[in-house]
Coordinates of C-alpha atoms in Angstrom, one line a residue:
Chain A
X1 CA 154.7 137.7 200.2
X2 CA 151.4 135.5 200.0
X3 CA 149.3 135.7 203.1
X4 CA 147.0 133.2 204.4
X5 CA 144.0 134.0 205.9
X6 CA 142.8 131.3 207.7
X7 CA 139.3 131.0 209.6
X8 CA 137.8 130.9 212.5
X9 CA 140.9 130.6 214.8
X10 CA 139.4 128.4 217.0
X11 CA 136.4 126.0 216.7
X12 CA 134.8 123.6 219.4
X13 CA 132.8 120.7 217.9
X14 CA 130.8 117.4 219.1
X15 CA 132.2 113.8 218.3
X16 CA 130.7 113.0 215.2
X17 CA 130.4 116.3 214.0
X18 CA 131.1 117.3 210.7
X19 CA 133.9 120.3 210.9
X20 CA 135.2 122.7 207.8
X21 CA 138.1 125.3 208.3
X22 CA 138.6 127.4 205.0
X23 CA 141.8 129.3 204.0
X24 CA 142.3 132.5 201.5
X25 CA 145.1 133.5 199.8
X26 CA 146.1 137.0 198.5
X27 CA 146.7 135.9 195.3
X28 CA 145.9 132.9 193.1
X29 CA 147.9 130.1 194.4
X30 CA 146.5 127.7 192.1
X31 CA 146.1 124.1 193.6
X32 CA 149.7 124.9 195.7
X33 CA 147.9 124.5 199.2
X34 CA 148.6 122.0 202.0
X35 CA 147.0 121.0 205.0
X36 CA 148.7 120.1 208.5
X37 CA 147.7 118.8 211.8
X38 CA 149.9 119.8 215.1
X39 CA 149.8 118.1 218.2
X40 CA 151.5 119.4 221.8
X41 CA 154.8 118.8 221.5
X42 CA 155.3 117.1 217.8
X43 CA 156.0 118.3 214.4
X44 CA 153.9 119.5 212.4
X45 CA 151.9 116.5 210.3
X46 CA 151.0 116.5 206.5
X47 CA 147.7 115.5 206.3
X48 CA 146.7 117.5 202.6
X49 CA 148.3 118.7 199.2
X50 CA 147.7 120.0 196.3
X51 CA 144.7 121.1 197.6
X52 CA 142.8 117.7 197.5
X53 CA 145.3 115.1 197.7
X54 CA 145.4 112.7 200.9
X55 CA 148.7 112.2 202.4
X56 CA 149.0 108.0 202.6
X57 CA 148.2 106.8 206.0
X58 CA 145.8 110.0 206.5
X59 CA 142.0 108.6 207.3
X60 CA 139.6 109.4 204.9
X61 CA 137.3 111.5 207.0
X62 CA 139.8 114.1 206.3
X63 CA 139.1 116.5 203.1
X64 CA 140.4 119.5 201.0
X65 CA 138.9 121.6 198.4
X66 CA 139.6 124.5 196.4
X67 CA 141.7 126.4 194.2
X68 CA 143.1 130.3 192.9
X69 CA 142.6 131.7 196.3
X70 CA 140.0 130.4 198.0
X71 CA 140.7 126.7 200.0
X72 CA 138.5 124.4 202.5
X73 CA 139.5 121.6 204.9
X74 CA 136.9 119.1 206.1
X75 CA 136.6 116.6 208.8
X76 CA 133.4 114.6 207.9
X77 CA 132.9 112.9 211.5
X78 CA 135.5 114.8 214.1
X79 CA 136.9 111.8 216.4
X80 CA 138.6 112.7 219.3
X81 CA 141.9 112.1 218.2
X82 CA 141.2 114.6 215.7
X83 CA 142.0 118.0 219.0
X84 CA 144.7 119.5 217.2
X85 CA 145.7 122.9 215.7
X86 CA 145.5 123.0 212.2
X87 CA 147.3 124.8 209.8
X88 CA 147.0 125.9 205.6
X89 CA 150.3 126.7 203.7
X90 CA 150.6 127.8 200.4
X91 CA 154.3 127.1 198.2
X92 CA 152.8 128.6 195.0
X93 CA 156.0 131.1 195.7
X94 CA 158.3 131.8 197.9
X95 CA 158.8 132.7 201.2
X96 CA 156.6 129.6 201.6
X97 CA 153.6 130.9 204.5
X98 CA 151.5 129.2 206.9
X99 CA 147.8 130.8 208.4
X100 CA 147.5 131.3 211.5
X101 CA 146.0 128.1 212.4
X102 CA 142.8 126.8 214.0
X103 CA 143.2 125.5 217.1
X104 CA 140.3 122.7 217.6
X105 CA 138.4 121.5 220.7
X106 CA 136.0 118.6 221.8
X107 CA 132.8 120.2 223.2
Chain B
X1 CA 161.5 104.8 206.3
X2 CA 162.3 108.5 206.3
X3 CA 163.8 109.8 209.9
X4 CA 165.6 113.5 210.0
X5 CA 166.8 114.2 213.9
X6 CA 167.6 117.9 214.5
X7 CA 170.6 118.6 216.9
X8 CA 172.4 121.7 218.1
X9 CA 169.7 124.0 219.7
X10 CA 170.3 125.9 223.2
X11 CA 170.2 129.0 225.0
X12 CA 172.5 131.9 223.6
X13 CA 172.9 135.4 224.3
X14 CA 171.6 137.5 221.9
X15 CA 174.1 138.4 219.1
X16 CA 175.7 134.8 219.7
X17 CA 176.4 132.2 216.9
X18 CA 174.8 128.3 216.6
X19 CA 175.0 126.0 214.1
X20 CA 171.9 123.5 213.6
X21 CA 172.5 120.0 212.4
X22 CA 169.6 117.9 211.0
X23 CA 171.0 114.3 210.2
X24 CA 168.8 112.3 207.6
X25 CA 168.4 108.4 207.1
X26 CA 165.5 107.3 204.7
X27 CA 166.3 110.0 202.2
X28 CA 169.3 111.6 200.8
X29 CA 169.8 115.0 201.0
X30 CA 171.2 116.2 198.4
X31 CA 168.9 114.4 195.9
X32 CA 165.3 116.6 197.8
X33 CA 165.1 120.1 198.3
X34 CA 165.2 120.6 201.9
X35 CA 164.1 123.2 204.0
X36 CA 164.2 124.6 208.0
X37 CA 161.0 125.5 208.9
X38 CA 160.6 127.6 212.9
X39 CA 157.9 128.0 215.9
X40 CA 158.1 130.3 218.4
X41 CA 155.9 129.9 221.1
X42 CA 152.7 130.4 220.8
X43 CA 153.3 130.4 217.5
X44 CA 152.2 129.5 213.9
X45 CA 155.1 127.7 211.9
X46 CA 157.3 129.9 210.0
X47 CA 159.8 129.1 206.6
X48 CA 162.9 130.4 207.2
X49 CA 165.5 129.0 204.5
X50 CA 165.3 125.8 201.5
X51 CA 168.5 124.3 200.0
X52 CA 167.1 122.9 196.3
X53 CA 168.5 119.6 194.9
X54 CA 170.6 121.6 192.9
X55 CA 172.0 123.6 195.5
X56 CA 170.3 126.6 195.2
X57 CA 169.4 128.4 198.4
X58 CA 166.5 130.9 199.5
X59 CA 166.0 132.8 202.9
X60 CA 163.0 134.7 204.8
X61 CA 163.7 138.1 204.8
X62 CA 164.1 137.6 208.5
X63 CA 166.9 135.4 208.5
X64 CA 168.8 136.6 205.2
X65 CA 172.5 137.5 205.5
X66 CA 172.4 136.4 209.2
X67 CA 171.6 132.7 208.7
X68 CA 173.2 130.3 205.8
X69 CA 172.3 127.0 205.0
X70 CA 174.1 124.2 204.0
X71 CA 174.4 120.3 203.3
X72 CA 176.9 117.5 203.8
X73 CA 176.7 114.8 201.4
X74 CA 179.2 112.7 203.2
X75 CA 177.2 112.6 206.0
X76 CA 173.4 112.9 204.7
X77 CA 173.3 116.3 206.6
X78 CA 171.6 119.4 206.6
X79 CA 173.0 122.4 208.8
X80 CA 171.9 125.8 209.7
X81 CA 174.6 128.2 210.5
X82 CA 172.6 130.9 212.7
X83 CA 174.4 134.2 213.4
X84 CA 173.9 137.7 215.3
X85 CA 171.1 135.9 217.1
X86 CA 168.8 138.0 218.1
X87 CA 165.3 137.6 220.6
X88 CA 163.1 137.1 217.9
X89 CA 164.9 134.0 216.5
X90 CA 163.4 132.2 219.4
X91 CA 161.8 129.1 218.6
X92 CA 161.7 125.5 217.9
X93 CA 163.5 124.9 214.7
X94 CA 162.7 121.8 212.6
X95 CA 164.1 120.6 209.1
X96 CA 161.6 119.6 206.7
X97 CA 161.9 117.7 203.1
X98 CA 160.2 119.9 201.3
X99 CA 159.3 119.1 197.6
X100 CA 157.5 121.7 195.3
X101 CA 156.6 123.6 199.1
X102 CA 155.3 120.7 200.5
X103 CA 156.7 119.8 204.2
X104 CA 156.0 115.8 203.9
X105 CA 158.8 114.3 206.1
X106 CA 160.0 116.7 209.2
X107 CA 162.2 116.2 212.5
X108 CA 161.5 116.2 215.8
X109 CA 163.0 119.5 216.1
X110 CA 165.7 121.4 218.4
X111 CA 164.2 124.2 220.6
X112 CA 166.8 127.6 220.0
X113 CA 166.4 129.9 222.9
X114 CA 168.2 133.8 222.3
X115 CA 168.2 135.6 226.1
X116 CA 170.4 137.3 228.4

């Protein structure tokens, strides 16, 4: 199985702020890598895929990067809306997997 | 506009039977591969089976010769028969269309709770 490492587990940020979360894979996943956002009590959101690609709807301040095994997410000016857990996922290959998220906080 | 609505969830005993329905409008099912995707609490989300347009069907090695999934095209339906429940099967359980491993439409979900 593909495992995701994702980092740091837990991040507190300003409004305004500029916040990155990155994601590894071990083993080259290509561009297979999506992004989601997960509020209390709701489903799981797609926000990224492919790596880079913007969901439609999904604001702009929201970014990805990357590719083989090494993945970045990016929120150029956090907004308070933005308190969420986040999560990578890779379906290079299958059993599809998920990191272990990053759970996001408003200092 | 895409809707799936997961039904079927509850408290079982452990080694008990359920069967998950997730009823689509927006989509049809059997033209997307389609996949049930869990969280337990506290939880990251977990993949646990796809059923592909062409009716091929894959498992987590947690769920595999316990749980089977399945579609109706009659009704736009996807199910997930769940059997020999067990503790660890614990979780919220949500469907998911699910094109080249990419969760872009998913339910509400149905929470699935194993105890005695």
């Amino acid at each position: 199985d593909i495992q995701m490492t994702q980092s740091p587990s837990s991040l507190s940020a300003f409004v305004g702020d500029r916040v990155t979360i990155t994601c590894q894979a071990s083993q080259d996943i290509s561009n297979s890598l999506s992004w989601y956002q997960e509020k209390p009590g709701k489903a799981p959101k797609l926000l990224i895929f492919d790596a880079s690609n913007l969901e439609p709807g999904v604001p702009s301040r929201f970014s990805g990067s990357g590719s083989g095994t090494d993945f970045t997410f990016t929120i150029s000016s956090l907004q308070s809306e933005d308190i969420a857990t986040y999560y990578c996922q890779q379906g290079d290959g299958l059993p599809y997997t998920f990191g272990q998220g990053t759970k996001l906080e408003i200092k | 506009e895409v809707q799936l609505v997961e039904s079927g969830g509850g408290l079982m005993q452990p080694g008990g039977s359920l069967r998950l329905s997730c009823m689509a409008s927006g989509l049809t099912v059997t033209n997307n591969h389609m996949s049930w995707v869990r969280q337990a609490p506290g939880k990251g989300p977990e993949w646990v089976s796809v059923i592909h347009s062409d009716g091929i069907t894959h498992y987590a090695d947690s769920v595999k010769g316990r749980f089977t999934i399945s579609r109706d095209n009659s009704k736009n339906t996807l199910y997930l028969q769940m059997r020999t429940l067990r503790a660890e099967d614990t979780a919220i359980y949500y469907c998911a269309r699910s094109p080249r491993g990419i969760f872009d439409f998913w339910g509400q979900g149905t929470r699935v709770t194993v105890s005695s």
